CSV table of C-alpha atoms (C1' of nucleotides) in Angstrom, one decimal:
chain,number,residue,atom,x,y,z
A,1,MET,CA,-9.8,-49.5,-11.7
A,2,LYS,CA,-11.0,-46.0,-11.7
A,3,ASN,CA,-13.0,-44.8,-8.7
A,4,ILE,CA,-15.5,-42.7,-10.4
A,5,ASP,CA,-19.1,-43.5,-9.9
A,6,PRO,CA,-21.0,-40.9,-11.9
A,7,GLU,CA,-24.3,-42.4,-11.0
A,8,TRP,CA,-23.8,-41.1,-7.5
A,9,ASN,CA,-23.1,-37.6,-8.6
A,10,ASN,CA,-26.8,-36.9,-8.9
A,11,PHE,CA,-27.5,-38.2,-5.4
A,12,ARG,CA,-28.5,-34.7,-4.4
A,13,ASN,CA,-30.8,-34.6,-7.3
A,14,ILE,CA,-32.5,-37.9,-6.5
A,15,SER,CA,-33.3,-36.9,-3.0
A,16,ASP,CA,-33.7,-33.2,-3.6
A,17,GLY,CA,-36.1,-31.4,-1.5
A,18,GLY,CA,-34.7,-27.8,-1.3
A,19,ASP,CA,-31.6,-28.4,0.7
A,20,GLY,CA,-30.7,-31.4,-1.3
A,21,PHE,CA,-32.5,-34.0,0.7
A,22,PRO,CA,-36.2,-34.9,1.3
A,23,SER,CA,-37.5,-32.8,4.2
A,24,ASP,CA,-38.6,-35.9,6.0
A,25,MET,CA,-35.4,-38.0,5.5
A,26,LYS,CA,-33.7,-39.2,8.7
A,27,TYR,CA,-30.0,-38.7,8.6
A,28,SER,CA,-27.0,-37.4,10.4
A,29,ILE,CA,-23.7,-35.9,9.3
A,30,LYS,CA,-20.4,-36.6,10.8
A,31,PHE,CA,-17.0,-34.8,10.3
A,32,HIS,CA,-13.7,-36.5,10.5
A,33,ASP,CA,-10.1,-35.1,10.4
A,34,LYS,CA,-7.4,-36.1,8.1
A,35,ASN,CA,-5.6,-39.5,8.7
A,36,GLU,CA,-8.4,-40.8,10.9
A,37,VAL,CA,-9.5,-44.4,10.8
A,38,ILE,CA,-13.2,-44.0,10.6
A,39,PHE,CA,-14.2,-47.7,10.2
A,40,ARG,CA,-12.4,-50.8,11.0
A,41,GLN,CA,-12.6,-54.2,9.4
A,42,GLY,CA,-15.3,-56.0,11.4
A,43,ASP,CA,-17.2,-52.9,12.5
A,44,LEU,CA,-21.0,-53.2,12.5
A,45,CYS,CA,-22.5,-51.7,9.4
A,46,ASP,CA,-26.1,-50.7,10.2
A,47,ALA,CA,-26.4,-47.6,8.2
A,48,LEU,CA,-25.7,-46.3,4.7
A,49,ASN,CA,-22.6,-44.1,5.0
A,50,ILE,CA,-22.0,-41.7,2.1
A,51,LEU,CA,-18.8,-39.9,1.7
A,52,MET,CA,-20.0,-36.4,0.8
A,53,THR,CA,-16.7,-34.4,0.7
A,54,GLY,CA,-13.0,-35.5,0.9
A,55,SER,CA,-11.4,-38.8,0.1
A,56,VAL,CA,-10.6,-42.0,2.0
A,57,LYS,CA,-8.6,-45.1,1.4
A,58,THR,CA,-9.7,-48.6,2.1
A,59,GLU,CA,-7.3,-51.3,3.2
A,60,MET,CA,-7.8,-55.0,3.8
A,61,ILE,CA,-5.7,-56.7,6.4
A,62,THR,CA,-5.1,-60.3,5.6
A,63,GLU,CA,-4.9,-62.8,8.5
A,64,ASN,CA,-1.1,-63.0,8.0
A,65,GLY,CA,-1.0,-59.3,8.9
A,66,ASN,CA,-0.1,-58.0,5.5
A,67,LEU,CA,-1.7,-55.0,4.0
A,68,LEU,CA,-3.6,-55.5,0.8
A,69,GLY,CA,-4.4,-52.0,-0.6
A,70,ILE,CA,-7.8,-51.9,-2.2
A,71,GLU,CA,-8.6,-48.5,-3.4
A,72,ILE,CA,-8.9,-44.7,-3.0
A,73,ILE,CA,-12.4,-43.3,-2.8
A,74,ASN,CA,-13.3,-39.7,-3.7
A,75,ALA,CA,-16.6,-38.0,-2.7
A,76,PRO,CA,-19.4,-38.4,-3.4
A,77,ARG,CA,-19.7,-42.1,-3.0
A,78,PRO,CA,-21.2,-44.5,-0.5
A,79,LEU,CA,-18.9,-46.7,1.6
A,80,ALA,CA,-19.5,-50.4,1.5
A,81,PRO,CA,-23.2,-50.1,0.8
A,82,ALA,CA,-23.6,-53.7,-0.1
A,83,PHE,CA,-22.8,-54.8,3.4
A,84,LEU,CA,-25.8,-53.0,4.8
A,85,PHE,CA,-27.9,-56.0,3.7
A,86,SER,CA,-25.5,-58.9,4.0
A,87,GLY,CA,-25.9,-61.6,6.7
A,88,ASN,CA,-22.8,-60.6,8.4
A,89,ASN,CA,-23.2,-56.9,8.1
A,90,ARG,CA,-19.7,-55.9,9.0
A,91,PHE,CA,-17.1,-53.7,7.3
A,92,PRO,CA,-14.8,-55.7,5.1
A,93,VAL,CA,-12.0,-53.1,5.2
A,94,ASP,CA,-10.4,-50.5,7.3
A,95,VAL,CA,-11.4,-47.0,6.1
A,96,THR,CA,-8.9,-44.2,6.7
A,97,THR,CA,-9.4,-40.5,5.8
A,98,LEU,CA,-6.9,-38.9,3.4
A,99,GLU,CA,-8.2,-35.4,4.1
A,100,ASP,CA,-11.0,-33.9,6.1
A,101,VAL,CA,-14.2,-35.6,5.2
A,102,GLU,CA,-18.0,-35.3,5.7
A,103,ILE,CA,-20.0,-38.4,6.0
A,104,LEU,CA,-23.8,-38.6,5.6
A,105,ARG,CA,-25.3,-41.4,7.6
A,106,ILE,CA,-28.7,-42.8,6.8
A,107,PRO,CA,-30.1,-45.5,9.0
A,108,LYS,CA,-30.8,-48.9,7.4
A,109,ASP,CA,-34.7,-48.8,7.8
A,110,GLU,CA,-34.6,-45.4,6.3
A,111,VAL,CA,-32.7,-46.6,3.3
A,112,ILE,CA,-35.3,-49.4,2.8
A,113,ARG,CA,-38.1,-46.7,3.1
A,114,LEU,CA,-36.3,-44.5,0.5
A,115,MET,CA,-35.8,-47.5,-1.8
A,116,THR,CA,-39.4,-48.6,-1.9
A,117,SER,CA,-40.6,-45.0,-2.2
A,118,GLN,CA,-38.1,-43.7,-4.7
A,119,PRO,CA,-37.5,-46.0,-7.6
A,120,ASP,CA,-34.6,-43.8,-8.9
A,121,PHE,CA,-32.8,-44.2,-5.6
A,122,MET,CA,-33.2,-47.9,-5.7
A,123,GLN,CA,-31.8,-48.1,-9.3
A,124,GLN,CA,-28.8,-46.0,-8.3
A,125,PHE,CA,-28.3,-48.3,-5.5
A,126,LEU,CA,-28.5,-51.4,-7.6
A,127,ILE,CA,-26.2,-49.9,-10.3
A,128,HIS,CA,-23.6,-48.9,-7.8
A,129,ASN,CA,-23.6,-52.3,-6.1
A,130,ALA,CA,-23.3,-54.0,-9.5
A,131,ASN,CA,-20.3,-51.9,-10.3
A,132,ARG,CA,-18.7,-52.6,-6.9
A,133,THR,CA,-19.1,-56.3,-7.6
A,134,GLN,CA,-17.5,-55.9,-11.0
A,135,PHE,CA,-14.6,-54.0,-9.3
A,136,LEU,CA,-14.1,-56.9,-6.8
A,137,THR,CA,-14.2,-59.3,-9.7
A,138,ASN,CA,-11.5,-57.4,-11.6
A,139,ARG,CA,-9.4,-57.3,-8.4
A,140,LEU,CA,-9.8,-61.0,-8.0
A,141,GLN,CA,-8.6,-61.4,-11.6
A,142,LEU,CA,-5.6,-59.3,-11.0
A,143,LEU,CA,-4.6,-61.2,-7.9
A,144,SER,CA,-5.0,-64.5,-9.7
A,145,ILE,CA,-2.3,-63.7,-12.1
A,146,LYS,CA,0.7,-65.3,-10.6
A,147,THR,CA,3.7,-63.5,-12.0
A,148,ILE,CA,4.5,-59.9,-11.0
A,149,LYS,CA,5.2,-58.9,-14.6
A,150,GLY,CA,1.8,-60.4,-15.5
A,151,LYS,CA,0.1,-58.2,-13.0
A,152,ILE,CA,2.0,-55.2,-14.2
A,153,ALA,CA,1.1,-56.0,-17.8
A,154,HIS,CA,-2.6,-56.5,-16.9
A,155,PHE,CA,-2.7,-53.3,-15.0
A,156,LEU,CA,-0.8,-51.2,-17.6
A,157,LEU,CA,-2.9,-52.5,-20.4
A,158,GLU,CA,-6.0,-51.6,-18.6
A,159,GLN,CA,-4.7,-48.1,-17.9
A,160,ALA,CA,-3.5,-47.6,-21.4
A,161,GLY,CA,-7.0,-48.6,-22.6
A,162,GLU,CA,-8.6,-45.9,-20.5
A,163,HIS,CA,-6.1,-43.1,-20.8
A,164,GLY,CA,-3.8,-43.8,-23.8
A,165,ASP,CA,-0.3,-45.0,-23.9
A,166,THR,CA,1.0,-42.4,-21.6
A,167,PHE,CA,-0.4,-41.7,-18.2
A,168,THR,CA,0.2,-40.6,-14.7
A,169,LEU,CA,-0.6,-42.8,-11.8
A,170,ASN,CA,-1.6,-41.5,-8.4
A,171,ARG,CA,0.2,-44.3,-6.6
A,172,ASN,CA,3.8,-44.4,-5.7
A,173,GLN,CA,5.8,-47.6,-6.0
A,174,THR,CA,5.1,-48.8,-2.4
A,175,GLU,CA,1.4,-48.3,-2.9
A,176,LEU,CA,1.4,-50.1,-6.3
A,177,ALA,CA,3.3,-53.0,-4.7
A,178,ASP,CA,0.5,-53.1,-2.0
A,179,PHE,CA,-2.1,-53.0,-4.7
A,180,PHE,CA,-0.6,-56.0,-6.4
A,181,GLY,CA,0.0,-57.7,-3.1
A,182,VAL,CA,3.8,-58.1,-3.7
A,183,ALA,CA,7.0,-56.9,-2.0
A,184,ARG,CA,8.2,-53.5,-3.1
A,185,PRO,CA,11.7,-54.5,-4.2
A,186,SER,CA,10.2,-57.3,-6.3
A,187,LEU,CA,8.0,-54.9,-8.0
A,188,ALA,CA,10.9,-52.6,-8.7
A,189,ARG,CA,13.0,-55.4,-10.1
A,190,SER,CA,10.2,-56.4,-12.4
A,191,LEU,CA,9.7,-52.9,-13.6
A,192,SER,CA,13.4,-52.4,-14.1
A,193,GLU,CA,13.6,-55.5,-16.3
A,194,MET,CA,10.6,-54.5,-18.3
A,195,ILE,CA,12.2,-51.0,-18.9
A,196,GLU,CA,15.5,-52.8,-19.8
A,197,GLU,CA,13.5,-54.9,-22.3
A,198,GLY,CA,12.1,-51.8,-23.9
A,199,ILE,CA,8.5,-52.7,-23.0
A,200,ILE,CA,7.7,-49.7,-20.9
A,201,ASN,CA,9.2,-46.5,-19.7
A,202,VAL,CA,8.7,-45.1,-16.2
A,203,ASN,CA,9.5,-41.7,-14.9
A,204,LYS,CA,8.4,-41.2,-11.3
A,205,LYS,CA,4.7,-41.7,-11.6
A,206,GLU,CA,4.5,-41.3,-15.3
A,207,TYR,CA,4.2,-44.5,-17.3
A,208,LYS,CA,4.6,-45.1,-21.0
A,209,VAL,CA,3.6,-48.2,-22.7
A,210,LEU,CA,6.1,-48.8,-25.5
A,211,ASP,CA,5.3,-52.3,-26.7
A,212,LYS,CA,1.7,-53.6,-26.2
A,213,LYS,CA,2.4,-56.8,-28.0
A,214,LYS,CA,5.1,-57.9,-25.5
A,215,LEU,CA,3.0,-56.7,-22.6
A,216,ARG,CA,0.2,-59.1,-23.9
A,217,GLU,CA,2.7,-61.9,-24.1
A,218,LEU,CA,3.4,-61.5,-20.5
A,219,LEU,CA,-0.2,-62.4,-19.7
A,220,VAL,CA,0.3,-65.8,-21.4
B,279,MET,CA,-17.7,-70.7,1.6
B,280,LYS,CA,-20.9,-72.6,1.6
B,281,ASN,CA,-23.2,-72.1,-1.4
B,282,ILE,CA,-26.5,-72.1,0.5
B,283,ASP,CA,-28.6,-69.0,0.1
B,284,PRO,CA,-31.6,-69.7,2.2
B,285,GLU,CA,-33.2,-66.4,1.3
B,286,TRP,CA,-33.8,-67.6,-2.3
B,287,ASN,CA,-35.6,-70.8,-1.2
B,288,ASN,CA,-38.8,-68.8,-0.8
B,289,PHE,CA,-38.5,-67.4,-4.3
B,290,ARG,CA,-41.6,-69.4,-5.2
B,291,ASN,CA,-43.4,-67.9,-2.3
B,292,ILE,CA,-42.4,-64.4,-3.0
B,293,SER,CA,-43.8,-64.6,-6.5
B,294,ASP,CA,-46.5,-67.0,-5.8
B,295,GLY,CA,-49.6,-66.8,-7.9
B,296,GLY,CA,-50.9,-70.4,-8.0
B,297,ASP,CA,-48.3,-72.0,-10.2
B,298,GLY,CA,-45.5,-70.4,-8.2
B,299,PHE,CA,-45.3,-67.1,-10.1
B,300,PRO,CA,-47.5,-64.1,-10.6
B,301,SER,CA,-49.8,-64.7,-13.4
B,302,ASP,CA,-48.6,-61.6,-15.2
B,303,MET,CA,-44.9,-62.1,-14.9
B,304,LYS,CA,-42.8,-62.4,-18.1
B,305,TYR,CA,-40.4,-65.2,-18.1
B,306,SER,CA,-39.1,-68.1,-20.0
B,307,ILE,CA,-37.5,-71.4,-18.9
B,308,LYS,CA,-34.6,-73.1,-20.5
B,309,PHE,CA,-33.3,-76.6,-20.0
B,310,HIS,CA,-29.7,-77.6,-20.5
B,311,ASP,CA,-27.9,-81.0,-20.4
B,312,LYS,CA,-25.0,-82.1,-18.1
B,313,ASN,CA,-21.6,-80.7,-18.9
B,314,GLU,CA,-22.8,-77.9,-21.1
B,315,VAL,CA,-21.3,-74.4,-21.0
B,316,ILE,CA,-24.4,-72.3,-20.7
B,317,PHE,CA,-22.7,-68.8,-20.1
B,318,ARG,CA,-19.3,-67.7,-21.1
B,319,GLN,CA,-17.1,-65.0,-19.6
B,320,GLY,CA,-18.1,-61.9,-21.5
B,321,ASP,CA,-21.6,-62.9,-22.5
B,322,LEU,CA,-24.2,-60.2,-22.3
B,323,CYS,CA,-26.3,-60.3,-19.2
B,324,ASP,CA,-29.6,-58.7,-20.0
B,325,ALA,CA,-31.8,-60.9,-17.9
B,326,LEU,CA,-32.0,-62.4,-14.4
B,327,ASN,CA,-31.2,-66.1,-14.7
B,328,ILE,CA,-32.2,-68.3,-11.8
B,329,LEU,CA,-31.0,-71.8,-11.5
B,330,MET,CA,-34.2,-73.7,-10.5
B,331,THR,CA,-33.0,-77.3,-10.5
B,332,GLY,CA,-29.6,-79.0,-10.9
B,333,SER,CA,-26.2,-77.5,-10.2
B,334,VAL,CA,-23.5,-75.6,-12.1
B,335,LYS,CA,-19.9,-74.6,-11.5
B,336,THR,CA,-18.5,-71.2,-12.3
B,337,GLU,CA,-14.9,-70.8,-13.4
B,338,MET,CA,-12.9,-67.7,-14.1
B,339,ILE,CA,-10.3,-67.8,-16.8
B,340,THR,CA,-7.4,-65.4,-16.0
B,341,GLU,CA,-5.7,-63.6,-18.9
B,342,ASN,CA,-2.7,-66.0,-18.6
B,343,GLY,CA,-5.1,-68.9,-19.4
B,344,ASN,CA,-5.1,-70.4,-16.0
B,345,LEU,CA,-8.2,-71.7,-14.5
B,346,LEU,CA,-9.3,-70.1,-11.2
B,347,GLY,CA,-12.1,-72.2,-9.8
B,348,ILE,CA,-14.7,-70.2,-8.1
B,349,GLU,CA,-17.6,-72.1,-6.8
B,350,ILE,CA,-20.2,-74.7,-7.2
B,351,ILE,CA,-23.8,-73.5,-7.3
B,352,ASN,CA,-26.8,-75.6,-6.3
B,353,ALA,CA,-30.5,-74.7,-7.1
B,354,PRO,CA,-32.3,-72.6,-6.3
B,355,ARG,CA,-30.1,-69.6,-6.8
B,356,PRO,CA,-29.7,-66.7,-9.2
B,357,LEU,CA,-26.7,-66.6,-11.5
B,358,ALA,CA,-24.6,-63.4,-11.3
B,359,PRO,CA,-27.6,-61.2,-10.6
B,360,ALA,CA,-25.4,-58.2,-9.7
B,361,PHE,CA,-24.2,-57.9,-13.2
B,362,LEU,CA,-27.7,-57.3,-14.5
B,363,PHE,CA,-27.3,-53.7,-13.4
B,364,SER,CA,-23.6,-53.1,-13.9
B,365,GLY,CA,-22.1,-50.7,-16.5
B,366,ASN,CA,-20.5,-53.5,-18.4
B,367,ASN,CA,-23.3,-56.0,-17.9
B,368,ARG,CA,-21.3,-59.1,-19.0
B,369,PHE,CA,-20.9,-62.4,-17.3
B,370,PRO,CA,-17.7,-62.4,-15.2
B,371,VAL,CA,-17.2,-66.3,-15.3
B,372,ASP,CA,-17.9,-69.3,-17.4
B,373,VAL,CA,-20.8,-71.3,-16.2
B,374,THR,CA,-20.9,-75.1,-16.8
B,375,THR,CA,-23.6,-77.4,-15.9
B,376,LEU,CA,-22.8,-80.3,-13.5
B,377,GLU,CA,-26.0,-82.0,-14.1
B,378,ASP,CA,-29.2,-81.4,-16.2
B,379,VAL,CA,-30.5,-78.0,-15.2
B,380,GLU,CA,-33.5,-75.8,-15.5
B,381,ILE,CA,-33.0,-72.0,-15.8
B,382,LEU,CA,-35.7,-69.5,-15.3
B,383,ARG,CA,-35.0,-66.3,-17.3
B,384,ILE,CA,-36.7,-62.9,-16.3
B,385,PRO,CA,-35.9,-60.0,-18.6
B,386,LYS,CA,-34.3,-57.0,-17.0
B,387,ASP,CA,-37.2,-54.6,-17.3
B,388,GLU,CA,-39.5,-57.2,-15.8
B,389,VAL,CA,-37.0,-57.5,-12.9
B,390,ILE,CA,-37.2,-53.8,-12.3
B,391,ARG,CA,-41.0,-53.9,-12.4
B,392,LEU,CA,-41.0,-56.7,-9.9
B,393,MET,CA,-38.7,-54.9,-7.5
B,394,THR,CA,-40.6,-51.8,-7.5
B,395,SER,CA,-43.9,-53.6,-7.0
B,396,GLN,CA,-42.8,-56.3,-4.6
B,397,PRO,CA,-40.7,-55.0,-1.8
B,398,ASP,CA,-40.0,-58.5,-0.6
B,399,PHE,CA,-38.5,-59.4,-3.9
B,400,MET,CA,-36.3,-56.3,-3.7
B,401,GLN,CA,-35.1,-57.1,-0.3
B,402,GLN,CA,-34.2,-60.7,-1.2
B,403,PHE,CA,-32.4,-59.3,-4.2
B,404,LEU,CA,-30.5,-56.9,-2.1
B,405,ILE,CA,-29.7,-59.5,0.5
B,406,HIS,CA,-28.4,-61.9,-2.0
B,407,ASN,CA,-26.2,-59.4,-3.7
B,408,ALA,CA,-24.8,-58.3,-0.4
B,409,ASN,CA,-23.9,-61.9,0.4
B,410,ARG,CA,-22.3,-62.3,-3.0
B,411,THR,CA,-20.1,-59.3,-2.3
B,412,GLN,CA,-19.1,-60.8,1.0
B,413,PHE,CA,-18.3,-64.0,-0.8
B,414,LEU,CA,-16.1,-62.2,-3.2
B,415,THR,CA,-14.4,-60.3,-0.4
B,416,ASN,CA,-13.7,-63.6,1.3
B,417,ARG,CA,-12.2,-65.0,-1.9
B,418,LEU,CA,-10.1,-62.0,-2.2
B,419,GLN,CA,-8.9,-62.4,1.3
B,420,LEU,CA,-7.9,-66.1,0.6
B,421,LEU,CA,-6.1,-65.2,-2.5
B,422,SER,CA,-4.2,-62.5,-0.8
B,423,ILE,CA,-2.6,-64.9,1.6
B,424,LYS,CA,0.7,-65.6,0.0
B,425,THR,CA,1.9,-69.0,1.3
B,426,ILE,CA,0.1,-72.2,0.4
B,427,LYS,CA,0.1,-73.4,4.0
B,428,GLY,CA,-1.5,-70.2,4.9
B,429,LYS,CA,-4.3,-70.6,2.4
B,430,ILE,CA,-4.8,-74.1,3.6
B,431,ALA,CA,-4.9,-73.1,7.2
B,432,HIS,CA,-7.4,-70.2,6.5
B,433,PHE,CA,-9.6,-72.6,4.5
B,434,LEU,CA,-9.5,-75.5,7.0
B,435,LEU,CA,-10.2,-73.2,10.0
B,436,GLU,CA,-13.2,-71.8,8.2
B,437,GLN,CA,-14.5,-75.3,7.5
B,438,ALA,CA,-13.8,-76.5,11.0
B,439,GLY,CA,-15.7,-73.6,12.3
B,440,GLU,CA,-18.7,-74.5,10.2
B,441,HIS,CA,-18.6,-78.3,10.3
B,442,GLY,CA,-16.5,-79.3,13.2
B,443,ASP,CA,-13.0,-80.6,13.3
B,444,THR,CA,-13.8,-83.5,10.9
B,445,PHE,CA,-15.4,-82.9,7.6
B,446,THR,CA,-15.6,-84.1,4.1
B,447,LEU,CA,-14.9,-81.8,1.1
B,448,ASN,CA,-16.7,-82.1,-2.2
B,449,ARG,CA,-13.5,-81.2,-4.0
B,450,ASN,CA,-10.6,-83.4,-5.0
B,451,GLN,CA,-7.0,-82.3,-4.7
B,452,THR,CA,-6.9,-80.9,-8.3
B,453,GLU,CA,-10.0,-78.8,-7.7
B,454,LEU,CA,-8.7,-77.6,-4.4
B,455,ALA,CA,-5.5,-76.5,-5.9
B,456,ASP,CA,-7.5,-74.6,-8.6
B,457,PHE,CA,-9.6,-73.1,-5.8
B,458,PHE,CA,-6.4,-71.8,-4.1
B,459,GLY,CA,-4.9,-70.8,-7.4
B,460,VAL,CA,-1.8,-72.9,-6.9
B,461,ALA,CA,-0.2,-75.9,-8.7
B,462,ARG,CA,-1.5,-79.3,-7.7
B,463,PRO,CA,1.9,-80.9,-6.7
B,464,SER,CA,2.6,-77.8,-4.6
B,465,LEU,CA,-0.6,-78.2,-2.8
B,466,ALA,CA,0.1,-82.0,-2.2
B,467,ARG,CA,3.6,-81.1,-0.9
B,468,SER,CA,2.2,-78.6,1.6
B,469,LEU,CA,-0.5,-81.0,2.7
B,470,SER,CA,2.1,-83.8,3.2
B,471,GLU,CA,4.2,-81.5,5.3
B,472,MET,CA,1.3,-80.5,7.4
B,473,ILE,CA,0.3,-84.1,8.0
B,474,GLU,CA,4.0,-84.9,8.8
B,475,GLU,CA,3.9,-82.2,11.5
B,476,GLY,CA,0.8,-83.6,13.0
B,477,ILE,CA,-1.3,-80.5,12.3
B,478,ILE,CA,-4.0,-82.2,10.2
B,479,ASN,CA,-5.0,-85.6,8.9
B,480,VAL,CA,-6.2,-86.3,5.4
B,481,ASN,CA,-7.9,-89.4,4.0
B,482,LYS,CA,-9.2,-89.0,0.5
B,483,LYS,CA,-11.6,-86.1,0.8
B,484,GLU,CA,-11.9,-86.4,4.6
B,485,TYR,CA,-10.0,-83.9,6.6
B,486,LYS,CA,-9.3,-83.8,10.3
B,487,VAL,CA,-8.0,-80.7,12.0
B,488,LEU,CA,-5.7,-81.9,14.8
B,489,ASP,CA,-3.9,-78.8,15.9
B,490,LYS,CA,-5.8,-75.5,15.6
B,491,LYS,CA,-3.2,-73.6,17.3
B,492,LYS,CA,-0.5,-74.5,14.8
B,493,LEU,CA,-3.0,-73.9,12.1
B,494,ARG,CA,-3.5,-70.3,13.3
B,495,GLU,CA,0.3,-69.8,13.6
B,496,LEU,CA,0.5,-70.5,9.8
B,497,LEU,CA,-1.6,-67.4,9.2
B,498,VAL,CA,1.1,-65.2,10.9
C,11,DA,C1',19.2,-23.4,2.5
C,12,DT,C1',19.3,-27.3,5.3
C,13,DT,C1',17.8,-31.2,7.2
C,14,DA,C1',14.7,-35.0,7.9
C,15,DA,C1',11.6,-37.9,5.7
C,16,DA,C1',10.0,-40.3,2.1
C,17,DG,C1',10.7,-42.6,-2.2
C,18,DT,C1',13.6,-45.3,-5.4
C,19,DG,C1',17.3,-48.6,-7.5
C,20,DT,C1',19.9,-52.4,-6.6
C,21,DA,C1',22.3,-56.5,-4.9
C,22,DA,C1',22.9,-61.1,-2.5
C,23,DC,C1',20.8,-64.6,-0.5
C,24,DA,C1',17.0,-67.5,1.3
C,25,DG,C1',12.7,-69.5,0.7
C,26,DT,C1',8.7,-70.9,-1.6
C,27,DT,C1',6.4,-72.4,-5.6
C,28,DG,C1',6.0,-74.2,-10.3
C,29,DT,C1',7.3,-77.8,-13.7
C,30,DT,C1',8.0,-82.1,-15.2
C,31,DA,C1',8.1,-86.8,-14.7
C,32,DC,C1',6.8,-91.0,-13.1
C,33,DA,C1',5.0,-94.7,-9.9
C,34,DC,C1',1.2,-96.1,-7.5
C,35,DC,C1',-3.5,-96.5,-6.2
C,36,DT,C1',-8.5,-96.1,-7.0
C,37,DT,C1',-12.8,-96.4,-9.5
C,38,DC,C1',-15.7,-97.7,-12.9
C,39,DA,C1',-17.2,-99.7,-17.0
C,40,DA,C1',-16.8,-103.3,-20.6
D,79,DT,C1',-11.7,-109.4,-14.4
D,80,DT,C1',-9.2,-106.4,-16.6
D,81,DG,C1',-8.2,-102.3,-18.7
D,82,DA,C1',-8.4,-97.4,-18.9
D,83,DA,C1',-8.9,-93.2,-16.8
D,84,DG,C1',-8.6,-90.3,-13.1
D,85,DG,C1',-6.6,-89.2,-8.7
D,86,DT,C1',-2.6,-89.0,-5.5
D,87,DG,C1',2.4,-89.0,-3.6
D,88,DT,C1',6.8,-87.7,-4.5
D,89,DA,C1',11.3,-86.1,-6.3
D,90,DA,C1',14.7,-83.1,-8.8
D,91,DC,C1',15.3,-79.0,-10.6
D,92,DA,C1',14.2,-74.4,-12.4
D,93,DA,C1',12.1,-70.1,-11.7
D,94,DC,C1',10.4,-66.6,-9.2
D,95,DT,C1',9.6,-63.9,-5.2
D,96,DG,C1',10.6,-62.2,-0.5
D,97,DT,C1',14.0,-60.4,2.8
D,98,DT,C1',17.4,-57.4,4.2
D,99,DA,C1',20.4,-54.0,3.5
D,100,DC,C1',22.3,-49.9,1.8
D,101,DA,C1',23.1,-46.0,-1.3
D,102,DC,C1',21.1,-42.5,-3.7
D,103,DT,C1',17.4,-39.1,-5.0
D,104,DT,C1',13.5,-36.3,-4.3
D,105,DT,C1',10.3,-33.9,-1.5
D,106,DA,C1',8.6,-31.2,2.2
D,107,DA,C1',9.1,-28.5,6.2
D,108,DT,C1',11.5,-25.3,9.2
DNA sequence: ATTAAAGTGTAACAGTTGTTACACCTTCAA
DNA sequence: TTGAAGGTGTAACAACTGTTACACTTTAAT
């Protein structure tokens, strides 16, 4: 559930030509302020947009009007690159800036030219899209768990696997509830019960996994 | 929610070389019987597998052991091509044959060679992956609707948009419940109530949308 | 330091869904 | 034709989650 895509860190290297890009590459750069909605769900997606500096959050609005938080994206990373080539090439989410950002925009035909002429660029693109698909699949798996405690268990076990039994989240309770697609008080209740049962410990945004075995049982 | 990917119908054309493939392409073909599990969730994915004839179903097993039906795939179509390039290149789902099938297997390095040497092949690959991503996003959207009636409404409106107000599904009630990630009797109850309210009509697998306005209200 | 805003804990209640069980109806094969 | 198996309708109850409301704590800004 981490948002690190190391393969895009060498984007500048891939297309290096002195100033970081091939001298003949067509592109434009846009700047946006903090807390600005820069793309909306349904917006046409006719260029590859790469977040060069700053961070954004993506949110999906379901048809019932609820917010289903998806993820926080830190630079450098492309935004929804897969949709550049989809039949209905429209943004699947709302994109909101969390700080001042810089966006590199490469038109679609230019992307195609780069991919055919620069195999490395193509492979990075493929790898990134593959990881995105995997991310969505994980998300699907999380949402398909029906109980709140089950979702918490799935999520915390995943985090513990990556960062050890004690870790700090960058989400508050409300954001975590959105992430799980549940109501905030319901999440708080489940967390309280799990603390009561001695399975976990929570202090602000710091989480401790105390009993992995019981956590796993919650997935059953 | 249809499983047609027209862009892959000309796969034979793309790589045509007399017998349908380039004479120097490395590949192998495997045959499997009906009702065979040919890939399991977690299997290594080190080649591009293309379903040439027959049909399969993919199922995701959540950690709580529940089945979350994903889709039915008809030939010709590649199976989980995106995961060929992902960091953790493992199958995200179980794949089970619904009839006798023929699978074309192209090793990963050969796929890379084809992509760099045949721009059309690359574009088809990109388009397909983009559509897969969109499919997953739709699936995510459906699952994020919390009420069963809401899911039904979302699904039926989508179907009605594609096929008109009367259409026949290729899923029975149990499979539809799995697709929605809900219990079968719960789905039956919601359907009954919606029939009672004159919103829809159901006869076996034939569905009629009677009141689109009320259906849309269920999404609110 | 003070105040407003944001975040958190908790309770009561309503509403929805899951579970289990069973009757009935199809379909298909022996 | 007659089982047997699979599919569907329904009911009673349990379990879980959402809603609303409010008190309390923490954070950030002036």
